[in-house]
CSV table of C-alpha atoms in Angstrom, one decimal:
chain,number,residue,atom,x,y,z
A,1,ALA,CA,0.2,0.6,-0.2
A,2,GLN,CA,0.8,3.2,-0.1
A,3,LYS,CA,0.1,6.2,1.6
A,4,VAL,CA,1.6,10.0,2.1
A,5,THR,CA,1.0,11.7,4.8
A,6,GLN,CA,1.2,15.5,6.0
A,7,ALA,CA,0.5,15.8,9.5
A,8,GLN,CA,0.2,19.8,9.8
A,9,THR,CA,-3.8,21.2,8.8
A,10,GLU,CA,-2.8,24.6,8.8
A,11,ILE,CA,0.5,27.2,9.4
A,12,SER,CA,-0.1,30.4,10.0
A,13,VAL,CA,3.7,32.9,9.5
A,14,VAL,CA,4.3,36.2,10.3
A,15,GLU,CA,5.6,37.4,6.9
A,16,LYS,CA,9.6,37.1,6.5
A,17,GLU,CA,9.7,33.8,8.4
A,18,ASP,CA,11.1,30.5,7.8
A,19,VAL,CA,8.3,27.7,8.1
A,20,THR,CA,8.9,23.9,7.1
A,21,LEU,CA,6.0,21.7,5.4
A,22,ASP,CA,6.0,17.7,6.4
A,23,CYS,CA,5.8,14.9,4.6
A,24,VAL,CA,5.9,11.2,4.7
A,25,TYR,CA,5.7,8.7,3.0
A,26,GLU,CA,4.6,5.0,2.2
A,27,THR,CA,5.4,2.4,-0.1
A,28,ARG,CA,6.9,-0.8,-1.0
A,29,ASP,CA,8.0,-0.1,-3.7
A,30,THR,CA,12.0,0.2,-4.4
A,31,THR,CA,12.2,3.4,-8.0
A,32,TYR,CA,8.8,5.7,-6.7
A,33,TYR,CA,8.9,9.5,-7.3
A,34,LEU,CA,7.7,12.0,-4.9
A,35,PHE,CA,6.6,15.3,-5.3
A,36,TRP,CA,5.1,19.1,-4.3
A,37,TYR,CA,2.2,20.7,-5.0
A,38,LYS,CA,1.3,24.1,-4.6
A,39,GLN,CA,-2.7,25.0,-5.0
A,40,PRO,CA,-3.8,29.1,-4.2
A,41,PRO,CA,-6.9,30.2,-3.4
A,42,SER,CA,-7.6,30.4,-7.2
A,43,GLY,CA,-7.9,26.4,-7.1
A,44,GLU,CA,-5.4,25.1,-10.1
A,45,LEU,CA,-2.6,22.8,-9.0
A,46,VAL,CA,1.0,24.8,-9.3
A,47,PHE,CA,4.3,21.4,-9.9
A,48,LEU,CA,6.8,22.8,-8.1
A,49,ILE,CA,9.4,19.9,-7.4
A,50,ARG,CA,9.9,16.9,-9.2
A,51,ARG,CA,12.3,13.9,-7.1
A,52,ASN,CA,13.2,10.2,-7.6
A,53,SER,CA,13.8,8.0,-5.0
A,54,PHE,CA,17.5,7.3,-6.3
A,55,ASP,CA,18.4,10.7,-6.2
A,56,GLU,CA,18.9,12.1,-2.0
A,57,GLN,CA,20.5,14.8,-2.9
A,58,ASN,CA,18.8,18.5,-1.9
A,59,GLU,CA,17.5,20.6,-3.5
A,60,ILE,CA,17.2,24.9,-3.3
A,61,SER,CA,15.4,27.1,-5.2
A,62,GLY,CA,15.4,30.3,-4.9
A,63,ARG,CA,13.2,30.6,-1.2
A,64,TYR,CA,12.3,26.9,-1.8
A,65,SER,CA,13.9,23.9,-0.7
A,66,TRP,CA,13.6,20.6,0.2
A,67,ASN,CA,14.8,18.0,2.5
A,68,PHE,CA,14.2,14.5,1.2
A,69,GLN,CA,15.9,11.8,3.9
A,70,LYS,CA,14.8,8.2,2.4
A,71,SER,CA,16.0,6.5,6.1
A,72,THR,CA,12.8,8.7,7.3
A,73,SER,CA,10.5,8.0,4.3
A,74,SER,CA,10.5,11.7,4.2
A,75,PHE,CA,10.1,14.8,1.4
A,76,ASN,CA,9.8,17.7,3.7
A,77,PHE,CA,9.4,21.4,2.1
A,78,THR,CA,11.0,24.9,3.7
A,79,ILE,CA,10.5,28.3,2.4
A,80,THR,CA,12.7,30.6,3.4
A,81,ALA,CA,11.7,34.3,4.8
A,82,SER,CA,7.9,33.9,3.4
A,83,GLN,CA,6.0,35.8,1.2
A,84,VAL,CA,2.2,36.9,1.8
A,85,VAL,CA,1.7,35.3,-1.5
A,86,ASP,CA,3.2,31.9,-0.6
A,87,SER,CA,-0.3,31.9,1.0
A,88,ALA,CA,-2.0,28.3,-0.2
A,89,VAL,CA,-2.9,24.3,0.5
A,90,TYR,CA,0.5,23.2,-0.2
A,91,PHE,CA,-0.1,18.9,-1.1
A,92,CYS,CA,2.9,16.6,-1.4
A,93,ALA,CA,2.3,13.3,-3.5
A,94,LEU,CA,3.2,10.1,-4.4
A,95,ARG,CA,4.0,7.7,-7.5
A,96,GLY,CA,5.3,3.9,-7.0
A,97,ASP,CA,7.5,2.7,-10.2
A,98,SER,CA,4.2,-0.3,-9.8
A,99,SER,CA,1.6,2.5,-10.2
A,100,TYR,CA,0.5,4.9,-12.3
A,101,LYS,CA,-1.3,6.4,-9.5
A,102,LEU,CA,-0.3,9.3,-7.7
A,103,ILE,CA,-1.5,9.1,-3.7
A,104,PHE,CA,-1.4,13.1,-3.0
A,105,GLY,CA,-1.7,13.4,1.1
A,106,SER,CA,-4.1,15.8,2.7
A,107,GLY,CA,-2.9,19.4,1.9
A,108,THR,CA,-0.8,21.5,4.6
A,109,ARG,CA,-3.0,25.0,4.3
A,110,LEU,CA,-0.3,27.9,4.6
A,111,LEU,CA,-1.2,31.3,6.0
A,112,VAL,CA,1.8,34.4,5.8
A,113,ARG,CA,0.4,37.2,7.5
A,114,PRO,CA,2.4,40.4,6.6
B,1,ASP,CA,1.2,28.5,-25.7
B,2,GLY,CA,0.3,24.9,-24.5
B,3,GLY,CA,-1.8,23.8,-21.7
B,4,ILE,CA,-5.0,21.8,-20.6
B,5,THR,CA,-8.0,23.6,-20.5
B,6,GLN,CA,-11.0,22.9,-18.4
B,7,SER,CA,-14.6,24.1,-19.1
B,8,PRO,CA,-17.7,25.7,-17.6
B,9,LYS,CA,-14.9,27.0,-14.7
B,10,TYR,CA,-18.6,27.0,-12.5
B,11,LEU,CA,-20.8,24.4,-13.1
B,12,PHE,CA,-25.0,24.4,-11.4
B,13,ARG,CA,-26.7,20.9,-11.6
B,14,LYS,CA,-30.2,19.5,-10.7
B,15,GLU,CA,-30.1,16.8,-8.9
B,16,GLY,CA,-30.8,13.8,-10.8
B,17,GLN,CA,-29.5,15.6,-14.1
B,18,ASN,CA,-26.1,14.3,-15.7
B,19,VAL,CA,-23.5,17.0,-16.4
B,20,THR,CA,-20.5,17.1,-18.7
B,21,LEU,CA,-16.8,18.9,-17.5
B,22,SER,CA,-14.6,19.3,-20.9
B,23,CYS,CA,-10.5,19.1,-20.7
B,24,GLU,CA,-8.1,20.2,-23.0
B,25,GLN,CA,-4.8,19.4,-23.9
B,26,ASN,CA,-2.5,20.5,-26.5
B,27,LEU,CA,0.1,19.1,-24.4
B,28,ASN,CA,1.2,15.5,-26.3
B,29,HIS,CA,0.8,14.2,-23.8
B,30,ASP,CA,-0.2,11.1,-24.0
B,31,ALA,CA,-2.2,9.7,-20.6
B,32,MET,CA,-4.9,12.4,-18.7
B,33,TYR,CA,-7.0,12.1,-15.7
B,34,TRP,CA,-10.0,12.7,-12.9
B,35,TYR,CA,-9.3,14.1,-9.6
B,36,ARG,CA,-12.2,14.9,-7.0
B,37,GLN,CA,-11.3,16.7,-4.5
B,38,ASP,CA,-13.5,17.8,-1.3
B,39,PRO,CA,-13.4,20.8,0.9
B,40,GLY,CA,-10.1,21.0,3.3
B,41,GLN,CA,-9.0,17.4,1.7
B,42,GLY,CA,-6.6,16.2,-1.1
B,43,LEU,CA,-7.2,14.5,-4.4
B,44,ARG,CA,-9.4,11.5,-5.5
B,45,LEU,CA,-8.8,9.4,-8.6
B,46,ILE,CA,-11.7,9.6,-10.8
B,47,TYR,CA,-9.9,8.3,-13.9
B,48,TYR,CA,-7.1,7.9,-16.2
B,49,SER,CA,-6.9,7.2,-19.2
B,50,GLN,CA,-2.9,6.1,-21.2
B,51,ILE,CA,-4.0,5.9,-24.2
B,52,VAL,CA,-7.5,6.9,-26.4
B,53,ASN,CA,-9.6,4.0,-27.1
B,54,ASP,CA,-9.0,2.8,-23.1
B,55,PHE,CA,-9.4,3.7,-19.6
B,56,GLN,CA,-9.6,2.9,-16.2
B,57,LYS,CA,-11.2,3.3,-12.6
B,58,GLY,CA,-9.7,5.1,-10.2
B,59,ASP,CA,-10.5,5.0,-6.7
B,60,ILE,CA,-13.7,6.7,-6.6
B,61,ALA,CA,-15.1,6.2,-10.4
B,62,GLU,CA,-19.2,5.3,-9.3
B,63,GLY,CA,-21.4,7.8,-10.5
B,64,TYR,CA,-19.1,8.9,-13.8
B,65,SER,CA,-18.6,8.3,-16.8
B,66,VAL,CA,-15.3,8.9,-19.7
B,67,SER,CA,-14.6,8.7,-22.8
B,68,ARG,CA,-11.3,9.2,-24.8
B,69,GLU,CA,-11.8,9.4,-28.4
B,70,LYS,CA,-8.8,12.0,-29.1
B,71,LYS,CA,-5.9,12.5,-27.7
B,72,GLU,CA,-6.5,15.8,-26.2
B,73,SER,CA,-9.4,15.0,-25.0
B,74,PHE,CA,-10.7,13.5,-21.6
B,75,PRO,CA,-14.5,14.6,-20.7
B,76,LEU,CA,-15.9,13.9,-17.6
B,77,THR,CA,-19.5,13.2,-17.1
B,78,VAL,CA,-21.3,13.0,-13.9
B,79,THR,CA,-24.2,11.2,-13.4
B,80,SER,CA,-27.3,11.2,-11.6
B,81,ALA,CA,-25.6,8.3,-9.9
B,82,GLN,CA,-23.6,9.8,-8.3
B,83,LYS,CA,-25.1,10.7,-4.4
B,84,ASN,CA,-22.4,12.7,-3.6
B,85,PRO,CA,-21.3,15.3,-7.1
B,86,THR,CA,-20.9,18.8,-5.5
B,87,ALA,CA,-16.7,19.4,-5.3
B,88,PHE,CA,-13.6,20.8,-6.9
B,89,TYR,CA,-13.0,18.8,-10.6
B,90,LEU,CA,-9.3,19.1,-11.9
B,91,CYS,CA,-7.8,17.3,-15.0
B,92,ALA,CA,-4.5,16.4,-15.5
B,93,SER,CA,-1.9,15.3,-18.1
B,94,THR,CA,1.6,13.8,-18.7
B,95,LEU,CA,4.1,11.8,-21.4
B,96,THR,CA,4.0,8.3,-20.6
B,97,GLY,CA,6.9,5.9,-20.8
B,98,THR,CA,10.1,8.4,-20.0
B,99,GLU,CA,11.4,10.4,-17.2
B,100,GLU,CA,8.9,13.0,-17.6
B,101,ASP,CA,6.0,11.7,-15.8
B,102,THR,CA,4.7,15.0,-14.4
B,103,GLN,CA,1.8,15.4,-14.0
B,104,TYR,CA,-0.1,19.0,-15.0
B,105,PHE,CA,-3.3,20.4,-14.4
B,106,GLY,CA,-6.0,22.1,-15.1
B,107,PRO,CA,-7.8,24.9,-13.9
B,108,GLY,CA,-10.8,23.0,-11.8
B,109,THR,CA,-14.0,23.2,-12.4
B,110,ARG,CA,-16.0,23.5,-9.3
B,111,LEU,CA,-19.5,21.5,-9.9
B,112,THR,CA,-22.8,22.3,-7.4
B,113,VAL,CA,-25.9,20.4,-7.3
B,114,LEU,CA,-28.6,22.6,-7.0
């Protein structure tokens, strides 16, 4: 069975604070892919990052960074110096190599207050 | 511009009526997907199609039907058998058989049953 858990339902921070969104996954596949998407109030899901299970390098893209740790089955997402425009729901997702299905977590709602 | 379009953006339906949601993509993607999102929840897979004239049920296919007569189009019909159809519906597409299998999403259709 495959599962994605985002334990933080909602996070509220003040602008310029750093914030980390947690994602824990379960899969029996040895090869799998992890994703993060952003869903702003408009509703469209915006792709942020894709990570293969065999590539454990952390990645940084501007204010965004991702920490992939196979040992703890986690793929956490950090926003540095948060901005009001970062306010959205963020989804972590998993696809195992044995399936075409993308399994989503329940999402974390981030509110960045001015 | 390449992308995924969904129409209409908002849809109202009376109980007992069938309604069809449109999804079109000009990305030359092979696979297309339909998801349902309920308030405060993640996405659940309704149907998916890897190639033209072929599709498979997802986790919550009851009360829905699809067709895939063209590569670019994957319409979803919400039938009167769907007991609780009010939700946000998202369409996605992806290439298959390559490393670039990220699902990209359309803007969504919000369906309300009156």
